[in-house]
Structures are given as C-alpha cells and as structure tokens.
Short mmCIF file of C-alpha atoms and ligand atoms in Angstrom, two decimals:
data_model
loop_
_atom_site.label_atom_id
_atom_site.label_comp_id
_atom_site.label_asym_id
_atom_site.label_seq_id
_atom_site.Cartn_x
_atom_site.Cartn_y
_atom_site.Cartn_z
CA MET O 125 -100.72 59.42 50.76
CA VAL O 126 -100.66 56.51 53.57
CA TRP O 127 -104.46 56.85 53.92
CA LEU O 128 -104.97 56.03 49.87
CA LEU O 129 -102.82 52.92 50.65
CA LEU O 130 -105.69 51.47 53.01
CA PRO O 131 -108.26 49.00 51.71
CA THR O 132 -111.89 50.61 51.87
CA ASN O 133 -112.79 48.77 54.85
CA SER O 134 -109.80 50.59 56.56
CA MET O 135 -110.89 53.73 55.01
CA ASP O 136 -114.77 53.19 56.31
CA ARG O 137 -113.11 52.31 60.00
CA GLY O 138 -110.97 55.74 59.98
CA PHE O 139 -114.53 57.57 59.17
CA LEU O 140 -115.67 55.40 62.31
CA TRP O 141 -112.86 56.21 64.36
CA ILE O 142 -113.65 59.94 63.72
CA GLU O 143 -117.06 59.42 64.01
CA ARG O 144 -116.68 57.76 67.63
CA LYS O 145 -114.38 60.52 68.53
CA ILE O 146 -116.63 63.53 67.97
CA GLU O 147 -120.12 61.61 68.66
CA GLY O 148 -119.23 59.03 71.39
CA PRO O 149 -120.12 55.37 71.50
CA ARG O 150 -122.84 54.01 69.65
CA ASN O 151 -125.57 53.68 72.02
CA GLN O 152 -124.62 57.62 72.39
CA GLN O 153 -125.25 58.58 68.37
CA ILE O 154 -128.39 56.02 68.58
CA LYS O 155 -129.83 58.09 71.26
CA ARG O 156 -128.73 61.72 69.62
CA ASP O 157 -130.03 60.78 66.30
CA LYS O 158 -133.37 60.08 67.73
CA GLN O 159 -133.14 63.51 69.42
CA ASP O 160 -134.62 66.87 67.97
CA TRP O 161 -132.13 68.94 66.44
CA ASN O 162 -130.88 71.53 68.80
CA ALA O 163 -127.73 73.67 68.72
CA GLU O 164 -125.35 70.70 70.53
CA LYS O 165 -126.65 68.41 68.00
CA ILE O 166 -126.11 70.73 65.10
CA ARG O 167 -122.59 71.75 66.15
CA ILE O 168 -121.63 68.08 67.15
CA LYS O 169 -122.71 66.79 63.33
CA THR O 170 -121.31 69.98 61.51
CA ILE O 171 -117.69 68.95 63.00
CA LYS O 172 -118.41 65.83 62.28
CA HIS O 173 -119.06 66.07 58.36
CA PHE O 174 -116.64 69.00 58.47
CA ILE O 175 -113.56 66.34 58.77
CA TRP O 176 -115.35 63.89 56.82
CA ILE O 177 -115.15 66.71 54.10
CA VAL O 178 -111.79 67.68 54.58
CA LEU O 179 -110.28 64.06 54.56
CA SER O 180 -112.54 63.25 51.37
CA PHE O 181 -110.94 66.10 49.73
CA TYR O 182 -107.19 65.17 50.94
CA THR O 183 -107.75 61.92 49.22
CA GLY O 184 -109.19 63.34 46.33
CA ILE O 185 -106.49 65.46 45.56
CA THR O 186 -104.15 62.61 46.60
CA PHE O 187 -105.95 60.12 43.75
CA VAL O 188 -105.44 62.93 41.17
CA GLY O 189 -102.02 63.22 42.36
CA TYR O 190 -101.27 59.99 40.80
CA PHE O 191 -102.21 61.44 37.23
CA THR O 192 -100.93 65.14 37.35
CA PRO O 193 -97.84 65.84 39.25
CA ILE O 194 -98.83 66.49 42.79
CA ARG O 195 -96.96 69.88 43.70
CA GLU O 196 -98.26 71.72 40.66
CA LEU O 197 -101.86 70.49 41.36
CA ILE O 198 -101.55 71.81 45.01
CA ASP O 199 -100.18 75.17 44.07
CA LEU O 200 -103.43 75.10 41.26
CA ILE O 201 -105.62 74.25 43.75
CA MET O 202 -104.56 77.00 46.37
CA GLN O 203 -104.63 79.25 43.52
CA LEU O 204 -108.01 78.22 42.18
CA SER O 205 -106.87 78.00 38.58
CA LEU O 206 -107.36 74.16 38.28
CA GLY O 207 -108.62 72.54 34.95
CA SER O 208 -112.06 71.73 34.35
CA TRP O 209 -110.94 68.08 34.04
CA GLU O 210 -109.07 67.90 37.31
CA TRP O 211 -111.77 69.42 39.18
CA PHE O 212 -113.93 67.10 38.04
CA TRP O 213 -111.95 64.20 39.19
CA VAL O 214 -111.08 65.77 42.27
CA ILE O 215 -114.49 66.46 43.50
CA PHE O 216 -115.67 62.97 42.03
CA TYR O 217 -113.15 61.39 44.24
CA SER O 218 -113.65 63.27 47.29
CA PHE O 219 -117.64 62.81 46.72
CA ALA O 220 -117.03 58.88 46.16
CA ILE O 221 -115.10 58.49 49.35
CA TYR O 222 -117.45 61.05 51.47
CA GLY O 223 -120.45 59.05 50.28
CA ASN O 224 -118.59 55.62 50.80
CA ALA O 225 -116.99 55.94 53.85
CA GLY O 226 -119.38 58.18 55.41
CA TRP O 227 -122.62 57.42 54.37
CA LEU O 228 -122.99 53.53 52.53
CA ARG O 229 -120.47 51.85 54.62
CA GLU O 230 -121.32 48.29 54.78
CA GLN O 231 -123.79 48.62 51.99
CA VAL O 232 -120.53 48.85 49.87
CA CYS O 233 -119.39 45.45 51.41
CA ILE O 234 -122.71 43.84 50.70
CA TYR O 235 -123.93 45.02 47.37
CA MET O 236 -121.10 46.10 45.51
CA CYS O 237 -118.03 44.33 46.80
CA PRO O 238 -117.71 41.63 44.45
CA TYR O 239 -115.38 39.76 46.81
CA ALA O 240 -118.36 38.79 49.19
CA ARG O 241 -119.70 36.74 45.82
CA PHE O 242 -117.00 34.76 45.27
CA GLN O 243 -115.27 34.12 48.73
CA SER O 244 -117.16 30.66 49.06
CA GLN O 245 -115.74 29.84 46.29
CA LEU O 246 -112.02 31.15 46.98
CA LEU O 247 -112.58 29.17 50.96
CA GLY O 248 -113.42 25.85 49.35
CA SER O 249 -114.22 22.99 52.37
CA GLN O 250 -115.02 24.98 55.62
CA ASN O 251 -113.54 22.04 57.50
CA ASP O 252 -110.43 23.36 56.94
CA MET O 253 -109.93 27.27 55.89
CA ALA O 254 -109.85 29.41 59.02
CA THR O 255 -112.67 32.01 58.74
CA ILE O 256 -114.31 33.86 61.78
CA ARG O 257 -116.57 32.01 63.86
CA LEU O 258 -118.12 31.13 66.86
CA ASN O 259 -117.45 28.18 69.17
CA GLU O 260 -120.68 26.86 69.44
CA LYS O 261 -119.91 24.07 71.76
CA ARG O 262 -118.73 26.59 74.68
CA GLY O 263 -120.92 29.40 73.70
CA GLU O 264 -124.51 27.66 73.37
CA PRO O 265 -127.08 28.08 74.72
CA ARG O 266 -126.51 31.60 75.09
CA GLY O 267 -128.13 33.74 77.86
CA SER O 268 -127.83 36.69 79.87
CA ARG O 269 -126.53 35.89 83.56
CA LYS O 270 -124.83 37.51 86.54
CA LYS O 271 -120.75 37.90 86.55
CA GLY O 272 -119.66 35.42 88.89
CA ILE O 273 -122.12 32.46 88.52
CA ASN O 274 -121.47 28.90 87.19
CA TYR O 275 -123.25 29.70 84.23
CA GLU O 276 -123.25 25.52 83.04
CA GLU O 277 -125.31 24.44 86.43
CA GLN O 278 -127.94 26.55 84.72
CA ASN O 279 -127.43 24.97 81.61
CA LEU O 280 -125.80 27.96 79.80
CA GLY O 281 -123.08 28.44 77.28
CA ALA O 282 -120.32 31.12 77.53
CA CYS O 283 -122.09 33.37 75.06
CA THR O 284 -123.84 36.29 77.25
CA ASP O 285 -126.29 37.33 74.35
CA CYS O 286 -124.96 40.80 75.10
CA SER O 287 -125.56 41.25 71.17
CA LEU O 288 -122.21 43.20 71.35
CA CYS O 289 -120.93 41.33 68.34
CA VAL O 290 -123.91 42.39 66.10
CA GLN O 291 -123.48 45.92 67.01
CA VAL O 292 -119.92 46.35 65.95
CA CYS O 293 -120.07 44.61 62.71
CA PRO O 294 -120.08 46.65 60.07
CA THR O 295 -122.07 44.89 57.63
CA GLY O 296 -124.70 44.13 60.56
CA ILE O 297 -124.74 40.45 60.67
CA ASP O 298 -124.91 37.71 63.40
CA ILE O 299 -121.80 35.64 63.54
CA ARG O 300 -123.58 33.28 65.74
CA ASP O 301 -125.63 32.35 62.72
CA GLY O 302 -122.40 30.88 61.06
CA LEU O 303 -120.38 32.07 58.33
CA GLN O 304 -122.25 34.80 55.98
CA TYR O 305 -121.27 35.83 52.78
CA GLN O 306 -121.64 39.63 54.22
CA CYS O 307 -118.91 38.93 56.65
CA ILE O 308 -115.67 41.00 55.46
CA GLY O 309 -112.95 39.32 58.01
CA CYS O 310 -112.35 42.16 59.98
CA ALA O 311 -112.29 40.84 63.08
CA ALA O 312 -114.35 43.53 65.11
CA CYS O 313 -116.51 40.81 66.92
CA ILE O 314 -113.43 38.82 67.95
CA ASP O 315 -112.39 42.28 69.85
CA VAL O 316 -115.40 42.94 71.34
CA CYS O 317 -116.31 39.14 72.32
CA ASP O 318 -112.83 39.18 73.98
CA GLU O 319 -113.60 42.19 75.89
CA VAL O 320 -116.76 40.76 77.13
CA MET O 321 -115.28 37.32 78.08
CA ASP O 322 -112.47 38.99 79.79
CA LYS O 323 -115.27 41.13 82.18
CA MET O 324 -117.01 38.07 82.93
CA ASN O 325 -113.80 36.34 83.89
CA TYR O 326 -114.22 33.46 81.15
CA PRO O 327 -111.52 32.37 78.61
CA LYS O 328 -111.03 34.26 75.42
CA LYS O 329 -111.53 33.11 71.76
CA LEU O 330 -115.22 32.49 72.12
CA ILE O 331 -115.59 34.20 68.46
CA SER O 332 -111.96 33.33 66.63
CA TYR O 333 -110.65 33.05 63.42
CA THR O 334 -110.45 29.21 63.41
CA THR O 335 -111.07 26.04 61.27
CA LEU O 336 -114.57 24.22 61.41
CA SER O 337 -111.90 20.96 62.20
CA ILE O 338 -110.18 22.80 65.42
CA LEU O 339 -113.55 23.53 66.88
CA GLU O 340 -114.52 19.90 66.57
CA GLY O 341 -111.19 18.30 67.79
CA LYS O 342 -110.36 17.20 64.50
CA LYS O 343 -107.24 17.47 62.28
CA THR O 344 -106.90 20.52 60.16
CA HIS O 345 -105.28 19.72 56.87
CA ILE O 346 -103.07 22.42 55.56
CA LEU O 347 -101.50 21.81 52.45
CA ARG O 348 -104.68 21.30 50.39
CA PRO O 349 -104.53 21.40 46.41
CA ARG O 350 -106.55 25.04 46.67
CA ILE O 351 -103.58 26.32 49.01
CA VAL O 352 -100.70 24.87 46.48
CA PHE O 353 -102.61 26.81 44.08
CA TYR O 354 -102.78 30.08 45.52
CA VAL O 355 -99.36 30.02 46.88
CA ALA O 356 -98.04 29.12 43.21
CA LEU O 357 -100.22 31.89 42.08
CA LEU O 358 -98.80 34.28 44.75
CA ILE O 359 -95.36 33.26 43.81
CA VAL O 360 -95.74 34.07 40.44
CA LEU O 361 -97.58 37.47 40.87
CA THR O 362 -95.01 38.51 43.17
CA LEU O 363 -92.19 37.28 41.15
CA GLY O 364 -93.71 39.53 38.10
CA ILE O 365 -94.13 42.76 40.39
CA LEU O 366 -90.49 42.25 41.52
CA TYR O 367 -89.49 41.53 37.80
CA SER O 368 -91.50 44.76 36.71
CA ILE O 369 -89.84 46.79 39.40
CA LEU O 370 -86.20 45.88 38.59
CA THR O 371 -86.49 46.45 35.00
CA ARG O 372 -88.60 49.75 35.19
CA ILE O 373 -87.48 52.68 33.06
CA PRO O 374 -87.52 55.49 35.23
CA LEU O 375 -88.30 57.82 32.00
CA SER O 376 -91.22 58.01 29.56
CA LEU O 377 -91.41 58.95 25.90
CA ASP O 378 -94.15 59.92 23.64
CA VAL O 379 -94.26 60.69 20.08
CA ILE O 380 -97.43 62.23 18.50
CA ARG O 381 -96.87 63.24 14.47
CA ASP O 382 -98.40 66.78 13.82
CA ARG O 383 -101.36 65.91 11.85
CA ASN O 384 -101.92 68.94 10.38
CA THR O 385 -99.28 68.23 7.86
CA LEU O 386 -98.62 65.17 6.51
CA PHE O 387 -95.03 66.08 5.27
CA ARG O 388 -93.14 69.03 3.57
CA GLU O 389 -90.65 69.91 1.47
CA THR O 390 -87.90 72.27 2.47
CA ASN O 391 -85.93 74.85 0.12
CA GLU O 392 -82.70 72.13 0.21
CA GLY O 393 -85.44 69.65 -1.41
CA LEU O 394 -85.53 67.38 1.80
CA ILE O 395 -88.85 65.77 3.03
CA GLU O 396 -89.58 67.15 6.58
CA ASN O 397 -91.90 65.65 9.23
CA VAL O 398 -92.82 67.53 12.34
CA TYR O 399 -93.68 65.77 15.59
CA LYS O 400 -94.38 66.52 19.37
CA ILE O 401 -92.21 64.69 21.92
CA GLN O 402 -93.08 64.51 25.43
CA ILE O 403 -90.69 63.20 28.06
CA ILE O 404 -91.56 62.28 31.43
CA ASN O 405 -88.66 62.12 33.92
CA LYS O 406 -89.85 59.22 36.48
CA ASP O 407 -86.47 59.08 38.28
CA THR O 408 -85.38 61.08 41.35
CA GLN O 409 -82.85 63.13 39.83
CA SER O 410 -83.29 65.79 37.36
CA HIS O 411 -81.42 64.79 33.79
CA HIS O 412 -80.09 65.94 31.07
CA TYR O 413 -81.14 64.34 27.85
CA GLN O 414 -79.99 63.26 23.86
CA LEU O 415 -82.71 62.69 21.56
CA ARG O 416 -81.61 60.71 18.23
CA ALA O 417 -83.90 59.15 15.42
CA SER O 418 -83.08 56.50 13.09
CA GLY O 419 -84.76 53.97 10.07
CA ILE O 420 -84.16 56.15 7.26
CA LYS O 421 -80.52 56.49 5.67
CA GLY O 422 -79.37 60.18 6.17
CA LEU O 423 -82.46 60.64 8.51
CA GLN O 424 -81.47 64.42 10.32
CA ILE O 425 -83.07 65.69 13.55
CA LYS O 426 -83.76 68.95 14.24
CA MET O 427 -84.73 70.64 17.70
CA ASP O 428 -84.74 74.23 18.61
CA THR O 429 -82.71 73.16 21.89
CA GLN O 430 -80.01 70.77 21.86
CA ASN O 431 -80.12 70.91 25.70
CA ILE O 432 -82.58 68.59 26.84
CA HIS O 433 -83.23 69.10 30.72
CA VAL O 434 -85.95 67.54 32.74
CA ASP O 435 -86.28 68.02 36.52
CA SER O 436 -87.58 64.90 38.28
CA GLY O 437 -90.66 64.00 38.16
CA GLN O 438 -91.72 67.00 35.98
CA ASN O 439 -92.29 66.85 31.91
CA SER O 440 -91.22 68.55 29.22
CA GLU O 441 -92.61 69.11 25.58
CA ILE O 442 -90.17 69.90 22.15
CA VAL O 443 -91.45 69.94 18.89
CA VAL O 444 -88.72 67.98 16.69
CA ARG O 445 -88.47 68.13 12.85
CA LEU O 446 -87.29 65.19 10.84
CA GLN O 447 -85.66 65.85 7.32
CA VAL O 448 -84.62 63.31 4.76
CA ASP O 449 -83.70 63.14 1.11
CA PRO O 450 -86.40 61.69 -1.01
CA GLU O 451 -83.80 59.94 -2.77
CA ASN O 452 -83.63 57.48 0.69
CA LEU O 453 -87.41 56.80 0.89
CA LYS O 454 -88.17 53.57 -0.24
CA SER O 455 -92.50 53.61 0.42
CA ARG O 456 -94.77 56.51 1.29
CA SER O 457 -94.47 55.36 5.32
CA SER O 458 -91.11 54.35 6.53
CA ASN O 459 -91.02 52.87 10.23
CA ILE O 460 -88.36 55.20 12.34
CA THR O 461 -87.30 54.88 16.20
CA PHE O 462 -86.62 57.53 18.32
CA MET O 463 -84.15 57.14 20.99
CA LEU O 464 -83.59 58.89 24.28
CA ASN O 465 -81.22 58.56 26.66
CA THR O 466 -79.44 60.29 29.55
CA LYS O 467 -75.80 62.11 28.77
CA LYS O 468 -74.64 59.90 31.06
CA GLY O 469 -76.27 56.85 29.12
CA ASN O 470 -77.71 54.83 31.90
CA ILE O 471 -80.98 55.27 31.17
CA ASN O 472 -82.45 55.02 27.65
CA ILE O 473 -85.53 54.55 26.08
CA GLU O 474 -86.90 53.59 22.40
CA GLU O 475 -90.28 54.85 20.64
CA GLU O 476 -91.18 53.82 17.36
CA ALA O 477 -93.22 56.09 15.23
CA ARG O 478 -93.99 57.05 11.22
CA PHE O 479 -92.19 59.05 8.52
CA VAL O 480 -94.44 60.11 5.82
CA GLY O 481 -93.17 61.12 2.40
CA PRO O 482 -94.31 61.33 -1.51
CA THR O 483 -94.55 58.49 -3.39
CA PRO O 484 -91.25 57.14 -4.55
CA ARG O 485 -90.40 57.62 -7.99
S1 SF4 C 860 -120.04 39.29 72.29
FE1 SF4 C 860 -119.73 37.34 72.79
S2 SF4 C 860 -120.63 37.17 74.41
FE2 SF4 C 860 -121.44 38.53 73.71
S3 SF4 C 860 -123.62 38.03 71.81
FE3 SF4 C 860 -121.67 37.97 71.16
S4 SF4 C 860 -120.73 36.05 71.01
FE4 SF4 C 860 -121.90 36.18 72.92
S1 SF4 C 861 -115.26 39.65 61.29
FE1 SF4 C 861 -117.20 39.62 62.77
S2 SF4 C 861 -117.41 42.11 62.36
FE2 SF4 C 861 -116.03 41.78 61.13
S3 SF4 C 861 -117.76 41.52 59.20
FE3 SF4 C 861 -117.47 39.21 59.75
S4 SF4 C 861 -119.13 39.00 61.81
FE4 SF4 C 861 -118.85 41.39 60.89
#
C-alpha cells in the first residue's frame, strides 16, 4: 500500500534501485547492453523484468483495491475468477506502472508531467526562489585534475567535470547549464556531487538547493506576495481536508428505483414502489442498521429482513418496498427521504428518492 502513496518519481526510483541491485552500476549496465545476448545477460534481464512485473502487478491490485474490497479481490485473483472489468483494470494499471517506471522513466517527467510546464510560473523571481543549482562562481571553469593539486593555481574551479551529475539525472539534463524545465528537483545531482567533493577534499554543496541571491552574496526575500498566497492556499486546503476528515460519515447509502415498473397497486389498494438499497459500511466495526422512509403521510416500509447487519468494509444490498394510500399522494411524483442509522444512533445518513404513483384525482 505504501508503494502507491509514493509519487511517480519515487516509484521510478524504486524500479531504478531494483535495477542497480540486479544489474550493477550504470556503467556496468551500459556495457552489458552493448554486449551480444548470452546466458548470463538473459538470466540477469529475466530476473529484473520478473521482479518489475511482480511489483507492477502488486501495485495494480492495490489500485483496484480502492474500488473493490481488497480481501475479496485477492481471493478472487487466487481463484482466477475475477470479473472482466476488474481483470482489465488490474492489468491496465500494472502495465502502466511497468511501462512508466521501467521503460519510459524520464520521458514521463519531460513530456507527460504537466508540472514541468508550469513550474516557472510557480517559481516567480529566480533571485529569491530556492532551486537546485550549481555555484558557478565556485565551480567554473570546470576541468579534470589530479587529487590534491591546488586547482585555483591552474585557473580551474571546483567542478572536476566528472559528469556524474549528468549521469545520475533521471531527466538527463546538465544542471551546470542552469535551471531547466526538465528538472524535477530530485536532488540526485546534489548527492553525487557531494560525494565527488568529499573524495577531492573540497567543501560540499557545489550543487545545492539555494537561491541566486544567496549565491551572489545578496539577501533573499522570503516574505514575497507569491509565498504569502501559496501559504494561504495551503492553509485553506489543509483546513478543507481536516474538515472533510472530521465530518466524514463512515457509511454510504445508494437508492435505485426499480426501473421495470413505475408503481403497482397491492391487493389492499395501496400504491407500491420498489427500490434497491445499497449500504456500504466504511467504519472499522460491523454495525446493525435501521432503515426508515418519510416524505408522504402514512408511508410504510416493507423489507424481507428487519435485521440489516453489515461487516466493517463490506457492502450489502437489500430490496425495499414502499407502500402508501393513494389518497395521500398529492402529485404523480413525490420527494421522499430514506434515513439509515446504526441501532445506537451514532451514525446517520439520508438519501433523497422519488415515489411515483397514479395522477391524483
Ligand atoms: S558532479 Fe560535481 S564535480 Fe562532477 S561534473 Fe557535476 S558539478 Fe562537476
Ligand atoms: S535535481 Fe539534479 S538530478 Fe534531479 S532532475 Fe534536477 S538536475 Fe536532474
């Protein structure tokens, strides 16, 4: 489940991590890819793709588990008796994840992710906005050198031109050329450059998360109108989410009128409508529920069972018949309300519906 909560980039990183563990570092992978196919290459590639497919399938099941109760879903998969739509969505999501995180990777970030297109609008003035950038004053001119030499005497900056920052970049850009729209801020270039700086005994943070003003030795303005607006927006959204969590009703009620017959007249001369009621218990405990209906004088509710019991996380469907004396009908179609509550009365929900009858005399 946790896997699903990770952003695409993290999922991509998970696939990369598996690839590195099985295939070794990037230069080893490039070397192997150029080799002719042999038993070792087939073995390594098969293991990698097998693990990727298992992981993608697991994620696909988790996605579909948001819409179909997960325990039921896993049981059905084990028995190979999943419905065709559920199979479709499990395979669709698995394939999408395998394709995106295993094959497309940075192409998703560059060409498909809308964030890249509007990030410059969000950032505003580059002087005060923290982004990933190279300290050009310290780093340039770049060039290779031996460890331990005084590079300044050779008119060089701290950048050894090792190109590791480009090699690790998931979108394949060179951050030394300045901020580019493809940068997803993953900070992989910062980590690898810090390692290089460590090995060369240079101070770290040649590439860092910083502002242009800081790099130029000027003051960074934190309280800017754009930042105040973003903070206010974030507070409103957080409050909205909190409100919806706190007022969430752990119960759902769906009412569907029987479409085969508009209404029928019983032997007692009452007008009857039939409804299919679906109850979903979203609470962590099972409950006994009571169902009532109102909206027309003398409305009677008839059910096959008076004991509506739904386990936690499960749903239940019941057929309900509503009957009323035609004298009490004021129009052909009347508004009615179904009210469902736990027997303790602590969880309540209502749902509007229509009651159809003959034209009143
Ligand atoms: S990793 Fe650092 S030292 Fe190496 S090329 Fe990139 S910026 Fe220069
Ligand atoms: S933060 Fe660095 S590694 Fe990550 S996308 Fe941007 S430039 Fe590439």
